[in-house]
Tab-separated table of C-alpha atoms and ligand atoms in Angstrom:
chain	number	residue	atom	x	y	z
A	100	MET	CA	-262.467	-119.322	93.942
A	101	ALA	CA	-258.563	-119.156	95.464
A	102	GLU	CA	-257.832	-117.044	98.221
A	103	PHE	CA	-254.238	-116.039	97.027
A	104	ASP	CA	-252.731	-115.423	93.444
A	105	LEU	CA	-249.893	-117.287	94.539
A	106	VAL	CA	-248.735	-119.545	97.442
A	107	VAL	CA	-244.824	-120.093	98.116
A	108	ARG	CA	-245.274	-123.402	100.087
A	109	ARG	CA	-242.375	-124.833	102.342
A	110	ALA	CA	-241.006	-121.835	102.992
A	111	ARG	CA	-237.425	-121.562	105.365
A	112	CYS	CA	-237.909	-118.054	106.115
A	113	ALA	CA	-235.448	-115.511	107.728
A	114	THR	CA	-236.262	-111.906	108.657
A	115	ALA	CA	-233.774	-109.637	110.511
A	116	ALA	CA	-234.662	-110.720	113.919
A	117	ASP	CA	-236.368	-114.486	113.085
A	118	VAL	CA	-235.758	-117.803	111.139
A	119	PHE	CA	-239.261	-119.739	110.509
A	120	ASP	CA	-241.046	-122.364	108.408
A	121	ALA	CA	-244.120	-120.959	106.618
A	122	ASP	CA	-246.572	-121.501	103.832
A	123	ILE	CA	-246.430	-117.596	102.135
A	124	GLY	CA	-249.817	-116.563	100.873
A	125	ILE	CA	-249.751	-113.499	98.197
A	126	ARG	CA	-252.214	-111.223	96.883
A	127	ASP	CA	-251.942	-107.934	94.981
A	128	GLY	CA	-248.275	-108.100	95.206
A	129	VAL	CA	-248.696	-108.221	99.013
A	130	ILE	CA	-248.091	-110.742	101.153
A	131	VAL	CA	-251.441	-111.374	102.756
A	132	ALA	CA	-250.959	-114.350	105.381
A	133	LEU	CA	-247.691	-117.033	106.609
A	134	GLY	CA	-249.234	-119.930	107.840
A	135	SER	CA	-248.506	-123.578	107.832
A	136	ALA	CA	-251.329	-125.614	105.351
A	137	LEU	CA	-252.636	-122.418	103.856
A	138	ALA	CA	-255.475	-122.299	101.263
A	139	ALA	CA	-254.809	-123.058	97.458
A	140	GLY	CA	-253.446	-120.090	95.367
A	141	LYS	CA	-254.247	-119.046	91.840
A	142	GLU	CA	-250.343	-120.493	91.587
A	143	GLU	CA	-248.579	-122.379	93.902
A	144	ILE	CA	-244.418	-122.434	94.348
A	145	ASP	CA	-242.957	-125.313	96.174
A	146	ALA	CA	-240.069	-123.741	98.262
A	147	ALA	CA	-239.682	-126.699	99.491
A	148	GLY	CA	-237.476	-126.281	102.420
A	149	ARG	CA	-235.451	-123.940	100.863
A	150	TRP	CA	-234.290	-120.164	102.404
A	151	VAL	CA	-236.503	-117.802	101.057
A	152	LEU	CA	-235.439	-114.474	101.774
A	153	PRO	CA	-236.376	-110.591	101.455
A	154	GLY	CA	-235.448	-109.795	97.986
A	155	GLY	CA	-232.458	-107.415	98.338
A	156	ILE	CA	-232.355	-103.476	98.436
A	157	ASP	CA	-229.305	-101.900	97.042
A	158	GLY	CA	-228.590	-98.374	98.826
A	159	HIS	CA	-226.050	-97.330	96.595
A	160	CYS	CA	-226.198	-98.168	93.024
A	161	HIS	CA	-225.427	-95.468	89.577
A	162	LEU	CA	-227.290	-96.408	86.578
A	163	ASP	CA	-227.358	-94.201	83.493
A	164	GLN	CA	-226.163	-91.125	85.664
A	165	PRO	CA	-224.574	-88.579	83.336
A	166	THR	CA	-220.800	-87.885	84.125
A	167	SER	CA	-218.565	-84.607	83.077
A	168	ASP	CA	-215.623	-86.926	81.491
A	169	GLY	CA	-216.786	-88.085	78.511
A	170	SER	CA	-217.814	-91.313	79.388
A	171	VAL	CA	-221.445	-92.981	79.345
A	172	MET	CA	-222.555	-96.105	82.030
A	173	ALA	CA	-222.621	-98.868	80.363
A	174	ASP	CA	-226.278	-99.844	82.445
A	175	ASP	CA	-229.549	-98.133	81.974
A	176	PHE	CA	-232.517	-98.610	84.339
A	177	LEU	CA	-233.686	-101.700	81.895
A	178	THR	CA	-229.957	-103.702	82.118
A	179	GLY	CA	-228.954	-102.368	85.630
A	180	THR	CA	-232.512	-103.684	87.079
A	181	ARG	CA	-232.397	-106.821	84.654
A	182	SER	CA	-229.091	-107.338	86.629
A	183	ALA	CA	-230.111	-106.502	89.936
A	184	ALA	CA	-233.433	-108.636	89.386
A	185	CYS	CA	-230.966	-112.212	88.018
A	186	GLY	CA	-229.188	-111.501	91.057
A	187	GLY	CA	-231.871	-111.270	93.914
A	188	THR	CA	-232.123	-107.439	94.173
A	189	THR	CA	-235.861	-106.403	94.378
A	190	THR	CA	-235.496	-102.669	94.894
A	191	ILE	CA	-232.849	-100.111	93.945
A	192	PHE	CA	-231.592	-96.851	95.000
A	193	PRO	CA	-229.630	-94.821	92.339
A	194	PHE	CA	-228.638	-91.430	92.683
A	195	ALA	CA	-230.323	-88.265	90.841
A	196	CYS	CA	-227.486	-85.876	90.328
A	197	GLN	CA	-227.412	-82.381	90.323
A	198	GLN	CA	-224.964	-80.560	87.852
A	199	LYS	CA	-223.301	-77.447	89.487
A	200	GLY	CA	-225.797	-74.523	87.953
A	201	GLN	CA	-228.918	-77.291	87.756
A	202	SER	CA	-231.607	-76.969	89.787
A	203	LEU	CA	-232.524	-80.131	92.199
A	204	ARG	CA	-235.409	-80.579	90.541
A	205	ALA	CA	-234.630	-80.731	86.946
A	206	ALA	CA	-231.812	-83.278	88.208
A	207	VAL	CA	-235.089	-85.326	89.678
A	208	ASP	CA	-236.771	-84.955	86.601
A	209	ASP	CA	-234.187	-85.617	84.294
A	210	TYR	CA	-233.658	-89.239	86.253
A	211	HIS	CA	-237.203	-89.617	86.284
A	212	GLN	CA	-237.168	-89.739	82.337
A	213	ARG	CA	-234.471	-92.273	82.148
A	214	ALA	CA	-235.735	-94.491	84.358
A	215	GLU	CA	-239.516	-94.184	82.654
A	216	GLY	CA	-240.655	-97.667	80.514
A	217	LYS	CA	-237.470	-99.229	81.684
A	218	ALA	CA	-236.929	-100.399	84.983
A	219	CYS	CA	-238.341	-103.953	85.757
A	220	ILE	CA	-237.982	-103.433	90.116
A	221	ASP	CA	-239.014	-101.314	92.018
A	222	TYR	CA	-236.752	-97.980	92.407
A	223	ALA	CA	-236.369	-94.997	94.762
A	224	PHE	CA	-233.766	-92.014	94.399
A	225	HIS	CA	-231.457	-90.661	96.510
A	226	LEU	CA	-230.416	-86.924	95.319
A	227	ILE	CA	-226.797	-85.842	95.072
A	228	VAL	CA	-226.528	-82.433	96.153
A	229	THR	CA	-223.607	-80.473	94.166
A	230	ASP	CA	-224.733	-77.309	94.412
A	231	ALA	CA	-226.172	-75.757	97.887
A	232	THR	CA	-227.221	-72.940	96.720
A	233	PRO	CA	-229.209	-70.874	98.585
A	234	GLU	CA	-232.237	-71.796	96.802
A	235	VAL	CA	-231.475	-75.345	96.915
A	236	LEU	CA	-230.877	-74.975	100.724
A	237	ALA	CA	-233.968	-72.787	101.335
A	238	ASN	CA	-236.875	-74.102	99.395
A	239	GLU	CA	-235.825	-76.971	96.878
A	240	LEU	CA	-234.491	-79.517	98.985
A	241	PRO	CA	-237.348	-78.889	101.697
A	242	ALA	CA	-239.826	-79.747	98.593
A	243	LEU	CA	-238.271	-82.661	97.899
A	244	ILE	CA	-238.194	-84.311	101.090
A	245	ARG	CA	-241.763	-83.631	101.728
A	246	GLU	CA	-242.432	-85.555	98.209
A	247	GLY	CA	-240.528	-88.885	99.250
A	248	TYR	CA	-236.575	-87.445	98.094
A	249	THR	CA	-235.433	-88.535	101.836
A	250	SER	CA	-231.691	-89.241	101.310
A	251	PHE	CA	-229.208	-87.779	99.553
A	252	LYS	CA	-225.971	-87.793	99.325
A	253	ILE	CA	-223.008	-85.289	99.445
A	254	TYR	CA	-219.456	-85.549	97.956
A	255	MET	CA	-216.134	-84.510	99.935
A	256	THR	CA	-214.109	-85.270	97.040
A	257	TYR	CA	-214.372	-84.896	93.260
A	258	ASP	CA	-214.432	-81.500	91.531
A	259	ASP	CA	-217.061	-81.276	90.042
A	260	LEU	CA	-219.294	-82.984	92.793
A	261	LYS	CA	-217.738	-81.496	96.174
A	262	LEU	CA	-219.076	-79.202	98.572
A	263	SER	CA	-216.938	-77.052	100.279
A	264	ASP	CA	-216.843	-77.656	104.199
A	265	ARG	CA	-219.377	-74.459	104.856
A	266	GLU	CA	-221.899	-76.249	102.269
A	267	ILE	CA	-221.446	-79.581	104.078
A	268	ILE	CA	-222.617	-77.977	107.410
A	269	ASP	CA	-225.470	-76.075	105.711
A	270	VAL	CA	-226.956	-79.554	104.031
A	271	LEU	CA	-226.519	-81.027	106.950
A	272	ALA	CA	-228.525	-78.694	108.899
A	273	VAL	CA	-231.320	-79.048	106.327
A	274	ALA	CA	-231.612	-83.037	106.899
A	275	ARG	CA	-232.069	-82.418	110.546
A	276	GLU	CA	-234.614	-79.849	109.851
A	277	TYR	CA	-236.725	-82.083	107.851
A	278	GLY	CA	-235.643	-85.306	108.732
A	279	ALA	CA	-233.971	-86.873	105.779
A	280	MET	CA	-230.541	-89.153	105.887
A	281	VAL	CA	-226.986	-87.922	104.331
A	282	MET	CA	-224.820	-90.159	102.610
A	283	VAL	CA	-221.378	-88.643	102.964
A	284	HIS	CA	-218.932	-89.964	100.822
A	285	ALA	CA	-215.568	-89.175	102.881
A	286	GLU	CA	-212.309	-88.783	101.234
A	287	ASN	CA	-210.000	-85.768	101.466
A	288	ALA	CA	-209.781	-83.718	98.189
A	289	ASP	CA	-206.694	-81.610	98.502
A	290	CYS	CA	-204.913	-84.252	100.021
A	291	ILE	CA	-205.547	-86.270	97.015
A	292	ALA	CA	-205.196	-83.398	94.693
A	293	TRP	CA	-201.740	-82.859	96.287
A	294	LEU	CA	-200.828	-86.636	95.775
A	295	THR	CA	-202.012	-87.271	92.153
A	296	GLU	CA	-199.888	-83.830	91.057
A	297	ARG	CA	-196.751	-85.705	92.560
A	298	LEU	CA	-197.478	-88.661	91.120
A	299	LEU	CA	-197.884	-87.799	87.912
A	300	ALA	CA	-194.554	-85.671	87.890
A	301	HIS	CA	-192.796	-88.713	88.716
A	302	GLY	CA	-194.542	-90.055	85.485
A	303	HIS	CA	-196.637	-92.882	87.806
A	304	THR	CA	-199.643	-92.713	85.615
A	305	ALA	CA	-200.673	-96.419	85.285
A	306	PRO	CA	-204.177	-97.495	87.471
A	307	ARG	CA	-202.286	-98.898	90.020
A	308	TYR	CA	-201.434	-95.177	91.238
A	309	HIS	CA	-205.056	-94.633	91.670
A	310	ALA	CA	-205.052	-96.534	95.532
A	311	GLU	CA	-201.751	-94.543	96.278
A	312	ALA	CA	-203.485	-91.083	95.194
A	313	ARG	CA	-206.075	-92.186	98.097
A	314	PRO	CA	-204.254	-93.670	100.535
A	315	MET	CA	-206.374	-94.804	103.884
A	316	LEU	CA	-205.655	-91.788	105.590
A	317	VAL	CA	-207.436	-89.592	103.008
A	318	GLU	CA	-210.632	-91.678	103.783
A	319	ARG	CA	-209.649	-91.601	107.731
A	320	GLU	CA	-209.653	-87.900	108.026
A	321	ALA	CA	-212.811	-87.148	105.754
A	322	THR	CA	-214.383	-89.410	108.117
A	323	HIS	CA	-213.321	-87.691	110.930
A	324	ARG	CA	-214.238	-84.645	109.887
A	325	ALA	CA	-218.013	-85.774	108.349
A	326	ILE	CA	-218.776	-86.919	111.966
A	327	ALA	CA	-217.528	-83.591	113.683
A	328	TYR	CA	-219.769	-81.689	111.710
A	329	ALA	CA	-222.621	-84.224	112.239
A	330	GLU	CA	-221.687	-83.921	115.848
A	331	LEU	CA	-221.700	-80.244	115.575
A	332	VAL	CA	-225.410	-79.758	113.753
A	333	ASP	CA	-226.515	-82.826	115.927
A	334	VAL	CA	-227.797	-84.903	113.050
A	335	PRO	CA	-227.178	-88.793	112.137
A	336	ILE	CA	-225.337	-89.370	108.972
A	337	LEU	CA	-224.372	-92.545	107.008
A	338	ILE	CA	-220.770	-92.946	105.746
A	339	VAL	CA	-220.879	-94.544	102.523
A	340	HIS	CA	-218.546	-97.084	101.364
A	341	VAL	CA	-216.240	-97.657	104.067
A	342	SER	CA	-212.835	-99.207	103.018
A	343	GLY	CA	-210.585	-100.712	106.118
A	344	ARG	CA	-209.323	-99.799	109.474
A	345	GLU	CA	-208.653	-96.409	109.926
A	346	ALA	CA	-211.978	-95.440	108.784
A	347	ILE	CA	-213.762	-97.934	110.996
A	348	GLU	CA	-211.759	-96.639	114.017
A	349	GLN	CA	-213.556	-93.388	113.025
A	350	LEU	CA	-216.695	-94.802	113.436
A	351	SER	CA	-216.064	-96.322	116.622
A	352	TRP	CA	-214.842	-93.462	117.812
A	353	ALA	CA	-218.416	-91.726	116.916
A	354	HIS	CA	-220.518	-94.827	118.588
A	355	SER	CA	-218.757	-94.485	121.931
A	356	HIS	CA	-219.005	-90.662	122.102
A	357	GLY	CA	-223.174	-91.659	121.086
A	358	LEU	CA	-223.073	-90.046	117.967
A	359	ARG	CA	-225.383	-91.627	115.499
A	360	ILE	CA	-223.381	-92.172	112.684
A	361	TYR	CA	-224.218	-94.977	110.220
A	362	ALA	CA	-222.111	-97.135	107.347
A	363	GLU	CA	-221.746	-99.190	104.365
A	364	THR	CA	-219.517	-101.364	102.946
A	365	CYS	CA	-219.058	-102.910	99.344
A	366	PRO	CA	-218.307	-106.108	98.333
A	367	GLN	CA	-215.321	-104.354	96.532
A	368	TYR	CA	-213.239	-103.950	100.174
A	369	LEU	CA	-214.394	-107.819	100.438
A	370	PHE	CA	-212.773	-109.444	97.483
A	371	LEU	CA	-210.413	-107.226	96.341
A	372	THR	CA	-207.355	-105.250	97.300
A	373	ALA	CA	-205.350	-102.876	95.713
A	374	ASP	CA	-203.176	-105.449	94.025
A	375	ASP	CA	-206.021	-105.925	91.981
A	376	LEU	CA	-205.353	-102.685	90.056
A	377	GLY	CA	-202.460	-103.532	88.854
A	378	ILE	CA	-198.900	-104.853	90.094
A	379	ASN	CA	-196.803	-103.497	86.200
A	380	ASP	CA	-196.903	-100.419	85.605
A	381	GLY	CA	-198.107	-101.736	82.068
A	382	ASP	CA	-201.071	-103.421	83.593
A	383	HIS	CA	-204.030	-101.791	81.946
A	384	HIS	CA	-206.598	-104.142	83.348
A	385	GLY	CA	-206.286	-102.460	86.744
A	386	ALA	CA	-208.726	-100.280	85.300
A	387	LYS	CA	-211.696	-102.392	85.895
A	388	CYS	CA	-211.301	-102.347	89.170
A	389	ILE	CA	-210.370	-98.342	89.676
A	390	CYS	CA	-212.946	-97.250	92.140
A	391	SER	CA	-213.593	-94.796	95.020
A	392	PRO	CA	-212.124	-95.765	97.850
A	393	PRO	CA	-210.155	-97.702	96.654
A	394	PRO	CA	-209.978	-101.624	97.797
A	395	ARG	CA	-206.727	-101.918	100.330
A	396	ASP	CA	-205.387	-105.046	101.405
A	397	LYS	CA	-206.108	-108.774	103.010
A	398	ALA	CA	-205.351	-106.929	106.714
A	399	ASN	CA	-208.430	-104.344	106.168
A	400	GLN	CA	-210.471	-107.046	104.158
A	401	GLN	CA	-210.321	-108.939	107.448
A	402	VAL	CA	-211.178	-106.211	109.603
A	403	VAL	CA	-214.503	-104.618	107.355
A	404	TRP	CA	-215.229	-108.500	107.539
A	405	ASP	CA	-215.084	-108.498	111.400
A	406	GLY	CA	-217.402	-104.569	110.937
A	407	LEU	CA	-220.000	-106.697	108.920
A	408	GLU	CA	-220.396	-109.391	112.223
A	409	ASN	CA	-219.619	-107.070	114.941
A	410	GLY	CA	-222.309	-104.471	114.217
A	411	ALA	CA	-219.946	-101.615	112.787
A	412	PHE	CA	-221.876	-101.583	109.604
A	413	GLN	CA	-225.798	-101.653	108.584
A	414	ILE	CA	-225.622	-101.936	105.235
A	415	PHE	CA	-223.665	-103.473	102.141
A	416	SER	CA	-224.313	-102.099	98.885
A	417	SER	CA	-222.730	-102.679	95.572
A	418	ASP	CA	-221.803	-98.775	94.735
A	419	HIS	CA	-222.640	-100.013	90.877
A	420	ALA	CA	-220.742	-97.915	88.899
A	421	PRO	CA	-221.091	-99.861	85.340
A	422	PHE	CA	-218.101	-98.138	82.901
A	423	THR	CA	-216.992	-100.829	80.140
A	424	PHE	CA	-213.104	-101.796	79.518
A	425	ASP	CA	-212.819	-101.854	75.996
A	426	GLY	CA	-215.189	-99.335	73.794
A	427	PRO	CA	-214.242	-95.273	73.575
A	428	GLN	CA	-216.894	-94.774	76.409
A	429	GLY	CA	-215.657	-96.774	79.051
A	430	LYS	CA	-212.726	-96.844	81.252
A	431	PHE	CA	-210.500	-95.607	78.666
A	432	ALA	CA	-212.413	-92.559	77.347
A	433	ALA	CA	-210.014	-90.119	77.736
A	434	GLY	CA	-207.539	-92.321	75.710
A	435	SER	CA	-206.229	-95.582	75.561
A	436	GLU	CA	-203.072	-94.229	77.666
A	437	ALA	CA	-205.008	-92.305	80.149
A	438	SER	CA	-203.363	-91.686	83.686
A	439	PHE	CA	-205.486	-93.209	86.335
A	440	GLU	CA	-206.876	-89.910	87.354
A	441	ARG	CA	-208.499	-89.182	83.999
A	442	ILE	CA	-209.780	-93.286	84.460
A	443	PRO	CA	-213.215	-93.109	85.542
A	444	ASN	CA	-214.414	-94.441	89.159
A	445	GLY	CA	-216.751	-97.222	89.715
A	446	ILE	CA	-217.037	-100.916	89.271
A	447	PRO	CA	-220.478	-103.394	88.179
A	448	GLY	CA	-221.728	-105.103	91.355
A	449	LEU	CA	-225.187	-104.938	91.225
A	450	GLU	CA	-225.373	-108.883	90.486
A	451	THR	CA	-222.949	-110.344	92.480
A	452	ARG	CA	-223.547	-108.640	95.816
A	453	LEU	CA	-226.017	-110.585	97.393
A	454	ALA	CA	-224.195	-114.766	96.334
A	455	LEU	CA	-220.670	-112.973	97.607
A	456	LEU	CA	-221.968	-112.126	100.826
A	457	PHE	CA	-224.319	-115.257	101.245
A	458	SER	CA	-221.577	-117.333	100.097
A	459	HIS	CA	-218.593	-115.733	101.853
A	460	GLY	CA	-220.213	-114.457	105.024
A	461	VAL	CA	-223.457	-117.138	105.477
A	462	GLU	CA	-222.082	-120.238	104.191
A	463	THR	CA	-218.648	-119.631	106.021
A	464	GLY	CA	-220.472	-119.168	109.221
A	465	ARG	CA	-218.997	-115.359	109.395
A	466	LEU	CA	-222.769	-114.277	109.566
A	467	THR	CA	-225.888	-115.742	110.773
A	468	MET	CA	-229.278	-115.531	108.340
A	469	GLN	CA	-230.638	-112.646	110.578
A	470	GLN	CA	-227.418	-110.668	109.780
A	471	PHE	CA	-227.181	-111.199	106.111
A	472	VAL	CA	-231.106	-109.970	105.840
A	473	ALA	CA	-230.725	-107.183	108.000
A	474	LEU	CA	-227.702	-106.034	106.024
A	475	THR	CA	-228.509	-106.476	102.546
A	476	ALA	CA	-232.398	-105.802	103.006
A	477	THR	CA	-234.154	-104.801	105.974
A	478	ASN	CA	-231.567	-101.730	107.437
A	479	VAL	CA	-231.678	-100.323	104.403
A	480	ALA	CA	-235.184	-100.348	103.931
A	481	ARG	CA	-235.272	-98.798	107.612
A	482	MET	CA	-232.268	-96.233	106.933
A	483	TYR	CA	-233.958	-94.697	103.324
A	484	GLY	CA	-237.487	-94.676	105.002
A	485	LEU	CA	-239.161	-97.955	103.286
A	486	TYR	CA	-239.936	-99.891	105.928
A	487	PRO	CA	-242.236	-101.892	106.632
A	488	ARG	CA	-243.385	-101.978	102.702
A	489	LYS	CA	-239.847	-103.029	101.637
A	490	GLY	CA	-236.940	-105.171	103.224
A	491	SER	CA	-238.885	-107.978	105.370
A	492	ILE	CA	-241.074	-111.012	105.378
A	493	ALA	CA	-244.398	-109.779	107.085
A	494	VAL	CA	-248.232	-109.474	106.589
A	495	GLY	CA	-248.500	-106.657	104.587
A	496	ALA	CA	-245.246	-105.663	103.104
A	497	ASP	CA	-244.635	-106.139	99.250
A	498	ALA	CA	-244.028	-110.062	97.997
A	499	ASP	CA	-240.718	-109.258	97.045
A	500	LEU	CA	-238.831	-112.595	97.632
A	501	VAL	CA	-235.653	-114.625	97.012
A	502	ILE	CA	-236.031	-118.436	96.947
A	503	TRP	CA	-232.150	-119.362	97.019
A	504	GLU	CA	-229.945	-122.182	95.838
A	505	THR	CA	-227.418	-123.396	98.204
A	506	GLY	CA	-224.403	-125.771	98.177
A	507	LEU	CA	-223.704	-124.845	94.618
A	508	ASP	CA	-220.055	-125.292	92.892
A	509	ARG	CA	-219.704	-122.679	90.665
A	510	ARG	CA	-217.692	-119.324	89.868
A	511	ILE	CA	-218.876	-116.152	88.855
A	512	ARG	CA	-218.387	-115.668	85.060
A	513	ASN	CA	-218.949	-112.112	83.550
A	514	SER	CA	-220.784	-114.486	80.546
A	515	ASP	CA	-223.185	-115.558	83.301
A	516	LEU	CA	-224.155	-111.855	84.049
A	517	HIS	CA	-226.860	-109.600	82.368
A	518	HIS	CA	-225.597	-106.170	83.039
A	519	GLY	CA	-224.056	-104.421	80.457
A	520	VAL	CA	-220.667	-104.281	81.292
A	521	ASP	CA	-217.654	-106.532	79.674
A	522	TYR	CA	-216.338	-107.672	82.594
A	523	THR	CA	-217.043	-108.716	86.521
A	524	PRO	CA	-214.301	-107.438	89.001
A	525	TYR	CA	-215.545	-110.407	90.859
A	526	GLU	CA	-214.219	-113.310	87.372
A	527	GLY	CA	-213.823	-116.484	89.058
A	528	ILE	CA	-214.688	-116.024	92.851
A	529	PRO	CA	-216.327	-119.071	93.738
A	530	VAL	CA	-220.287	-119.046	95.292
A	531	THR	CA	-221.790	-121.497	96.841
A	532	ALA	CA	-225.367	-119.833	96.696
A	533	TRP	CA	-227.436	-117.924	94.005
A	534	PRO	CA	-230.929	-116.618	93.594
A	535	ALA	CA	-233.483	-119.788	92.109
A	536	LEU	CA	-235.971	-117.621	91.686
A	537	THR	CA	-236.710	-113.577	92.217
A	538	LEU	CA	-240.270	-112.270	93.323
A	539	SER	CA	-241.218	-108.730	92.950
A	540	ARG	CA	-243.969	-107.657	94.295
A	541	GLY	CA	-245.463	-111.284	93.621
A	542	GLU	CA	-244.470	-111.280	90.137
A	543	VAL	CA	-241.433	-114.283	89.006
A	544	VAL	CA	-239.117	-112.124	87.203
A	545	TRP	CA	-236.079	-114.479	87.496
A	546	ARG	CA	-236.453	-118.038	87.753
A	547	ASP	CA	-233.641	-121.125	87.055
A	548	GLY	CA	-231.056	-119.009	85.187
A	549	ASP	CA	-233.629	-116.898	83.072
A	550	TYR	CA	-234.819	-113.311	82.954
A	551	VAL	CA	-238.619	-113.228	82.923
A	552	GLY	CA	-239.543	-109.508	83.897
A	553	SER	CA	-240.156	-106.892	81.521
A	554	ALA	CA	-239.384	-103.603	81.281
A	555	GLY	CA	-241.381	-100.925	83.012
A	556	ARG	CA	-242.864	-102.911	85.694
A	557	GLY	CA	-240.934	-101.069	88.443
A	558	GLU	CA	-242.600	-98.633	90.611
A	559	PHE	CA	-240.949	-95.273	91.568
A	560	LEU	CA	-241.103	-95.348	95.391
A	561	HIS	CA	-241.407	-92.355	97.445
A	562	CYS	CA	-239.896	-92.783	100.805
A	563	ALA	CA	-240.522	-91.633	104.389
A	564	LEU	CA	-238.594	-89.707	106.271
A	565	PRO	CA	-236.111	-92.395	107.785
A	566	GLU	CA	-236.431	-93.061	111.559
A	567	PRO	CA	-232.853	-93.608	111.907
A	568	ALA	CA	-232.143	-90.081	110.818
A	569	ARG	CA	-233.926	-88.661	113.574
A	570	PRO	CA	-231.564	-86.981	116.185
A	571	LYS	CA	-231.347	-88.045	119.578
A	572	PRO	CA	-233.632	-85.500	122.072
A	573	ARG	CA	-230.738	-83.107	123.384
A	574	PRO	CA	-231.223	-82.592	127.568
A	575	SER	CA	-229.491	-80.140	128.288
A	576	VAL	CA	-228.205	-78.451	125.177
A	577	GLY	CA	-231.989	-77.467	124.252
A	578	ASP	CA	-232.999	-76.427	120.224
A	579	ALA	CA	-230.807	-73.168	119.933
A	580	TRP	CA	-231.993	-72.657	116.446
B	250	URP	O1	-216.036	-95.152	92.707
B	250	URP	C1	-216.721	-95.173	92.557
B	250	URP	N1	-217.571	-95.459	93.777
B	250	URP	N2	-217.826	-94.060	91.833
B	250	URP	C2	-218.976	-94.395	92.189
B	250	URP	C3	-219.386	-92.884	92.601
B	250	URP	C4	-219.340	-93.025	94.134
B	250	URP	O2	-218.690	-91.964	94.694
B	250	URP	O3	-219.883	-93.620	95.075
B	251	ZN	ZN1	-219.112	-92.389	96.666
B	252	ZN	ZN1	-221.287	-94.295	94.456
């Protein structure tokens, strides 16, 4: 009888720490051996010296998330996970979003139903806490953390999502007490409201004004405030979708003061600029790139690249938030002439995240292969409590693996993608690498251009308490609260 279900032979493996050549022996969906000349498997795949990396973990995506403005997300758990698998991602973290007035438990139950029978790769949930009632703080959050929902996002902007400063502090205190990771969307809501009002009063309604309503200073200020609250409560936090220099300076400030502030950035801050929101007032196509924070300029792109290289960022996520350009439920759900503040925020990116960073980060020499693996898989697993089951190539880890094709000469085309969106903001960008094969727990889900997964095979993952969320020991202050 064969010793392994599957052996991936002659793999050039990379982890966040090492590069090594090995055969990878897989049984029951788990890596059970790494070595040379392993015994035969029931099936064999010859990687022939190609890069074999841990499957990507996308720590930030929105699927089938209810909205409050009449728009409907273009990806559910089937199309979203299919698209992810075709781009080399094997685990995703979408959000179970609490509506104001709703219990967190109801949001989680609803979200499980949305995923049920659809996901083709594994998934866990971040919570979004929008209503920090005494019941949520004292009972619901602690209970859900204990059940494996160990990370949650809070918003400093958007009327239907944002928390007051006092509520933010209360949520951080719960995270500290129970060991959860808090992700912060840092933009100053009042500054945005004030700027938006003035822009609209002057007739500036086109998509491009979205970027003017959310300049870098509103992100810088909110980032600083979030860091201050994390310092006050003495708890690590993770700032999501950081867009440029002024926010990164706040991260550096925090690090120089010994604070554990983690950060995520996304492809839109490397590959798009505010000009992609439109140059002319009549350019409605700019709506395709409306997301928050908005893309900045070329100089900021370079600073974000520098941050990926020098460790300012721990994770690289898509922030996939899919809305069609055409159609009554997409970007113009509020009407074809909707002003910028009525256009749903978010862009697709689940499938293109890895190939963009591999091609423009690793293949250009900006990032090492180990950095790529850390940013796109290992650190994500660590930040959100899935390590070491996910995010590495190691005995005992799930056999979530990607064999990469390199040296390609192709461009990103929406017609090649598998999401439910009718465009990609990255149309035409060249890529030199793309996954040739994606394995999810030892099963092939993407091979040579064909999706071969199946709906419902993806498993829900309960997350452990993330080690990086643990507060530093406080030698002198003492645990006064
Ligand atoms: O514009 C964005 N990023 N939309 C998705 C929701 C969020 O804030 O991440
Ligand atoms: Zn956000
Ligand atoms: Zn998001």
